[in-house]
Short mmCIF file of C-alpha atoms in Angstrom, two decimals:
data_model
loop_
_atom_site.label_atom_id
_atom_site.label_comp_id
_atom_site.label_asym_id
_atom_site.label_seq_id
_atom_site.Cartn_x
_atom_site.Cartn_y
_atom_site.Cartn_z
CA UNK A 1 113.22 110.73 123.80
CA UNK A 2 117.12 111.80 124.38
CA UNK A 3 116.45 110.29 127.74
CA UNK A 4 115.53 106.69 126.28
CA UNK A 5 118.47 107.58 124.06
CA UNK A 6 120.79 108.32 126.83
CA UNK A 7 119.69 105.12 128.88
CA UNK A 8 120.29 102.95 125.55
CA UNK A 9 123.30 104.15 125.71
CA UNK A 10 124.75 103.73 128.88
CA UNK A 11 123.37 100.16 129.05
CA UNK A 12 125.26 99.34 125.67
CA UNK A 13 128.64 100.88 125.85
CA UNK A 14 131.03 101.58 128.61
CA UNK A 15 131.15 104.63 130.73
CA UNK A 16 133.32 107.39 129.01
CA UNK A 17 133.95 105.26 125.99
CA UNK A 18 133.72 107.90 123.06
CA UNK A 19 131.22 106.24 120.34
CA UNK A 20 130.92 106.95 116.44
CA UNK A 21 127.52 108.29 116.04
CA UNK A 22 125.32 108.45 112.32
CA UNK A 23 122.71 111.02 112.55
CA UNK A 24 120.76 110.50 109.65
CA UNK A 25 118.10 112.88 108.83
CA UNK A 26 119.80 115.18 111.31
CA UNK A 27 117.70 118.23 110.14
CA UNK A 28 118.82 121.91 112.46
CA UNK A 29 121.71 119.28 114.31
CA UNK A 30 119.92 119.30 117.66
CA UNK A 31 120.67 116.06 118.52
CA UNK A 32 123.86 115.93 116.66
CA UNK A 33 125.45 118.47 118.57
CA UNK A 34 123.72 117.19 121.95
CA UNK A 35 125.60 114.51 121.48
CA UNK A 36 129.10 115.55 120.38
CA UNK A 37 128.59 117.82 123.73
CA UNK A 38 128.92 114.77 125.27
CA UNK A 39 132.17 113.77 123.75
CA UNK A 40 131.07 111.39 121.31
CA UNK A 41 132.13 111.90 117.61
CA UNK A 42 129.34 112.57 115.27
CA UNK A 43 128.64 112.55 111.81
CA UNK A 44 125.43 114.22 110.55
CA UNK A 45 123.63 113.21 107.09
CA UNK A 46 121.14 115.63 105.82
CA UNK A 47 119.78 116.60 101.91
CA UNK A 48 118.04 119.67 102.62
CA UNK A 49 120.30 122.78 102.06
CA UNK A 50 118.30 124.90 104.01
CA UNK A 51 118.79 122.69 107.38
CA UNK A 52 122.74 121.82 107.00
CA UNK A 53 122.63 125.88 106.77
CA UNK A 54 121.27 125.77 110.15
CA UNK A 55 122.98 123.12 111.32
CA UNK A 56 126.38 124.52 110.30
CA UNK A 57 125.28 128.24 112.15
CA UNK A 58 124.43 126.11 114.93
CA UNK A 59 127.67 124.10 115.24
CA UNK A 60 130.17 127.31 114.42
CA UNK A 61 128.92 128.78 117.73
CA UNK A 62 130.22 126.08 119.72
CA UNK A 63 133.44 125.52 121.15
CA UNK A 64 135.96 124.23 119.57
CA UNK A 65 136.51 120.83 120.88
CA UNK A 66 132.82 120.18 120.12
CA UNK A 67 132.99 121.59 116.43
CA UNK A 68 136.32 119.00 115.95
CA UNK A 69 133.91 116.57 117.03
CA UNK A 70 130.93 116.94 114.66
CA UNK A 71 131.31 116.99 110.77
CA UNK A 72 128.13 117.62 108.74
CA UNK A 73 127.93 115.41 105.48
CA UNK A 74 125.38 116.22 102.58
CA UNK A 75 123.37 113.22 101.14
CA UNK A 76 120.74 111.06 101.61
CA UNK A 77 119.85 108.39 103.83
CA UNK A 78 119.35 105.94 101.22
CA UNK A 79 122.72 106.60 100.12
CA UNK A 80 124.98 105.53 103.50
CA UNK A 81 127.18 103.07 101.42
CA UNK A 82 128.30 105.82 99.30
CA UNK A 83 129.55 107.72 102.10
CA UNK A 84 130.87 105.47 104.69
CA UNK A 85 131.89 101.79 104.92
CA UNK A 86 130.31 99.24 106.21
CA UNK A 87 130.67 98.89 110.56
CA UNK A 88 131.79 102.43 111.03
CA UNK A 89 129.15 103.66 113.44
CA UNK A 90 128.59 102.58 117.24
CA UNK A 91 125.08 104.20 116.99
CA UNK A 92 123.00 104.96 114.14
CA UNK A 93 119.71 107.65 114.28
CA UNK A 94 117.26 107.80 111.64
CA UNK A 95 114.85 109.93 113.91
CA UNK A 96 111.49 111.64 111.77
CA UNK A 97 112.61 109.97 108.35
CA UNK A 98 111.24 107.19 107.63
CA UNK A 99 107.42 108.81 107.19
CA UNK A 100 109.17 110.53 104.01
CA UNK A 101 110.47 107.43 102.14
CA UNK A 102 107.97 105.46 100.39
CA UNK A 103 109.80 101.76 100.46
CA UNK A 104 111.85 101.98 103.99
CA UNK A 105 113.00 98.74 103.54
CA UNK A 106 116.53 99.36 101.38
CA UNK A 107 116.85 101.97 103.95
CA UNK A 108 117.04 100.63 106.91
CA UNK A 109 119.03 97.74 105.67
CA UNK A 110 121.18 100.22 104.65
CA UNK A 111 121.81 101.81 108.31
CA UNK A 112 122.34 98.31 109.86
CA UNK A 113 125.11 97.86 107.38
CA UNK A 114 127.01 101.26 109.10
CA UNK A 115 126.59 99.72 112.53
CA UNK A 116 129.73 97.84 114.39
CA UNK A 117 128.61 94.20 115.93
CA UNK A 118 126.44 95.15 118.85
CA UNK A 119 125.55 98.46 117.59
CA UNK A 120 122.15 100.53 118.20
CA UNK A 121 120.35 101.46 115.76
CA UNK A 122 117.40 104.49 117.15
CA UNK A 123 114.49 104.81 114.84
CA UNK A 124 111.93 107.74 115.60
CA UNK A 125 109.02 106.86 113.43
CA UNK A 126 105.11 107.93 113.21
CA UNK A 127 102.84 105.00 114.91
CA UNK A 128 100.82 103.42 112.23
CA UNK A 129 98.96 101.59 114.79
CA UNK A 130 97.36 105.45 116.42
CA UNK A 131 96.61 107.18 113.68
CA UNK A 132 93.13 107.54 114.68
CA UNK A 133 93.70 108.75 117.81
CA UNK A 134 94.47 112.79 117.24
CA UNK A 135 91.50 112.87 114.39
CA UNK A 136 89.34 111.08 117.65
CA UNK A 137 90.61 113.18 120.32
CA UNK A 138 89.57 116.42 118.23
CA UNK A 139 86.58 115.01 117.45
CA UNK A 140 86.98 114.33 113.62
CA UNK A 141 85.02 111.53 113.48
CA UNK A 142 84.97 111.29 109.75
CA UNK A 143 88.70 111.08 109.61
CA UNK A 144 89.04 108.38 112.82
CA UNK A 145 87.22 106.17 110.96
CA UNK A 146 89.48 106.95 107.82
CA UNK A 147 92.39 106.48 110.00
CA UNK A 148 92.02 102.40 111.05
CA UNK A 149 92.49 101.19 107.52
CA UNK A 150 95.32 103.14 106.26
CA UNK A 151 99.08 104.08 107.42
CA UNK A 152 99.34 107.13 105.48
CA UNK A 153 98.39 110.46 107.15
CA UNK A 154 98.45 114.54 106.63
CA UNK A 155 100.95 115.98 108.99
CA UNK A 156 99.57 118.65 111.36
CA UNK A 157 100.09 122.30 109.86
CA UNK A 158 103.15 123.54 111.46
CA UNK A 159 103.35 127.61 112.44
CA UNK A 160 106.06 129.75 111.00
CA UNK A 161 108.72 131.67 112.15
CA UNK A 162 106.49 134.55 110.97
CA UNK A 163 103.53 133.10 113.37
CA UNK A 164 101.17 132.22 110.32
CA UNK A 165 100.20 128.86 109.34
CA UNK A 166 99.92 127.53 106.04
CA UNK A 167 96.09 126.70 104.43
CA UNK A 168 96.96 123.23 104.09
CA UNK A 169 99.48 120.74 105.84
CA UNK A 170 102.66 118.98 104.42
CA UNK A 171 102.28 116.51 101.76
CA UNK A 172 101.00 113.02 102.78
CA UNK A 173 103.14 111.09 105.04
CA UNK A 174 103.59 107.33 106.13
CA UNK A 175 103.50 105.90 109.61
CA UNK A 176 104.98 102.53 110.60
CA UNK A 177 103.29 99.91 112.74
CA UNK A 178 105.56 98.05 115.69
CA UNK A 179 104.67 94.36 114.32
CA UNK A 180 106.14 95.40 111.15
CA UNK A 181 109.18 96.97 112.11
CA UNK A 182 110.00 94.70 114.56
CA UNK A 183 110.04 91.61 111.82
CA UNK A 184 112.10 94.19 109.30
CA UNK A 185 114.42 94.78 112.21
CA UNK A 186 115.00 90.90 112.81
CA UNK A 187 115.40 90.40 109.17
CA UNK A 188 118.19 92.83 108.58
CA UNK A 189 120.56 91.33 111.85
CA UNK A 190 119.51 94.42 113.84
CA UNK A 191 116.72 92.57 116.10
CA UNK A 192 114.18 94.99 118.35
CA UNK A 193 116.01 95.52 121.81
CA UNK A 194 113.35 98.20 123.36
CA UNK A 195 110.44 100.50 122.29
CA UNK A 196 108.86 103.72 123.62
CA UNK A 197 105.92 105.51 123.00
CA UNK A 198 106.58 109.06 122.47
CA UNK A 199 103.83 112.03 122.89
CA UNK A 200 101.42 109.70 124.10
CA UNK A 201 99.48 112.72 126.00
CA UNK A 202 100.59 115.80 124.03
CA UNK A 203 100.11 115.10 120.19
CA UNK A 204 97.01 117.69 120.23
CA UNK A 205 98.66 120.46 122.08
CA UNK A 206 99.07 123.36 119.90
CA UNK A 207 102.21 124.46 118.71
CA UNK A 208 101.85 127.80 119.99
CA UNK A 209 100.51 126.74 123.70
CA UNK A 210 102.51 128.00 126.36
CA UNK A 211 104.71 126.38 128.50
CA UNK A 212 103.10 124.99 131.70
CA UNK A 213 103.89 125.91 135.12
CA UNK A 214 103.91 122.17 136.36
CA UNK A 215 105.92 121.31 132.69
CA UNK A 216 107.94 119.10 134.94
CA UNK A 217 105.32 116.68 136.03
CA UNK A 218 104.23 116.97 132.43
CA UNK A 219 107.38 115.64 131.20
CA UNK A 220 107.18 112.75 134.03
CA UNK A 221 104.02 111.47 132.77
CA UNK A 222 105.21 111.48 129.39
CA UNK A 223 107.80 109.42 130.20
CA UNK A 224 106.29 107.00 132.53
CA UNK A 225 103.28 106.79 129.81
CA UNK A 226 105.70 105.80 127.13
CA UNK A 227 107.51 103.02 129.02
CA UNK A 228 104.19 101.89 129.91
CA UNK A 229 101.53 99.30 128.57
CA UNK A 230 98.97 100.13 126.94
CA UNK A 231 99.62 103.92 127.06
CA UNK A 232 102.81 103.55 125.19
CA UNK A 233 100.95 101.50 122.07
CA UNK A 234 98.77 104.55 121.62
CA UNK A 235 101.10 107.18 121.30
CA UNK A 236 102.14 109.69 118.65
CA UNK A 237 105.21 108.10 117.42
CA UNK A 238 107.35 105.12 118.42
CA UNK A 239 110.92 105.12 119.48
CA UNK A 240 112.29 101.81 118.54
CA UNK A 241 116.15 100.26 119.39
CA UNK A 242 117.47 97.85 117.68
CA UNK A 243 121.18 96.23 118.29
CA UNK A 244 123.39 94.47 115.68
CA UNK A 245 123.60 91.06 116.33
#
């Protein structure tokens, strides 16, 4: 997905030109900090206290240019015009949030508010339109057929640091489906531009699997599958651009 990102990007803005990036969501800072390694100037928006923790650990060990560059702000998404006016932001993420917020409407009209004229907005969101396809591919027929009339889900049980994982998964989430978003998107001035399927082979793998040998191929298909129809309509999650119009 930081490749789509990246190629978003660099079709959008000028080479070298250093852009105001929103993270919102931005949980440990990975992509955050990827990005203010890149000389962009990022602001990261995140609720949970445990996670800016990280995130701040995470950003002290980097250099100093790149720490001047990155400034970690604690509040919710829902809450942007509290924190920032209106246009400040050349990009906008909201990347693995929108399954947690029940009415993602307000939201999102709230992040196209924080974007400049011609600003990207990069959503990361669970495909409402697949969710039958990991409960199929494990053979859970019960819960496939479950899966086609609803767009609310159990996310998979996640292991620990401590290697144990927990007897029952996270509370119930929401997935998204594309026809949806893409008429929200067009009805808060921040029209589709591109989509991507994301973990359109690799949604089962465990989270404890080892790393392949041929991991690069892996990562090829991956991509090619989620630029690709009809792969990319059954994968995982969607990664949808929008631009401010």
């Amino acid at each position: 997905m930081a490749r789509q990102l990246d190629e978003q990007i660099a079709g959008r803005f000028r080479v070298g030109r250093r852009l105001r990036v929103l993270d919102v969501g931005m949980g440990r800072g990975t992509q955050a900090l990827r990005l203010a390694r890149a000389g962009h100037d990022v602001t990261g928006l995140e609720h949970d206290p445990v996670l800016i923790a990280a995130a701040r650990e995470a950003l002290a060990a980097e250099p100093e240019g790149i720490r001047e560059r990155m400034r970690i702000v604690e509040g919710d998404g829902r809450d942007t015009g509290v924190h920032f006016l209106p246009g400040s932001f050349d990009v906008v993420l909201c990347h693995g949030v929108l399954m947690h917020v029940e009415e993602p409407d307000p939201l999102l009209a709230g992040l196209a508010r924080m974007l400049a004229h011609g600003g990207l907005l990069s959503l990361l969101v669970r495909n409402g339109d697949a969710l039958a396809m990991r409960p199929g591919l494990s053979g859970d027929w019960a819960g496939a057929l479950a899966a086609f009339d609803t767009t609310t889900y159990l996310p998979r049980a996640r292991t620990d640091s401590n290697g144990e994982t927990p007897a029952r998964p996270g509370p119930e989430a929401r997935a998204d489906r594309l026809g949806e978003l893409t008429a929200t998107l067009a009805g808060i001035g921040a029209p589709l531009y591109a989509w991507y399927g994301v973990r359109v082979f690799t949604d089962t793998a465990a989270d404890d699997a080892e790393i392949p040998a041929d991991l690069e191929q892996l990562l090829a298909v991956e991509e090619r599958a989620g630029r690709t129809d009809p792969y990319r309509g059954v994968a995982a999650l969607l990664h949808l651009c929008g631009v401010r119009d």
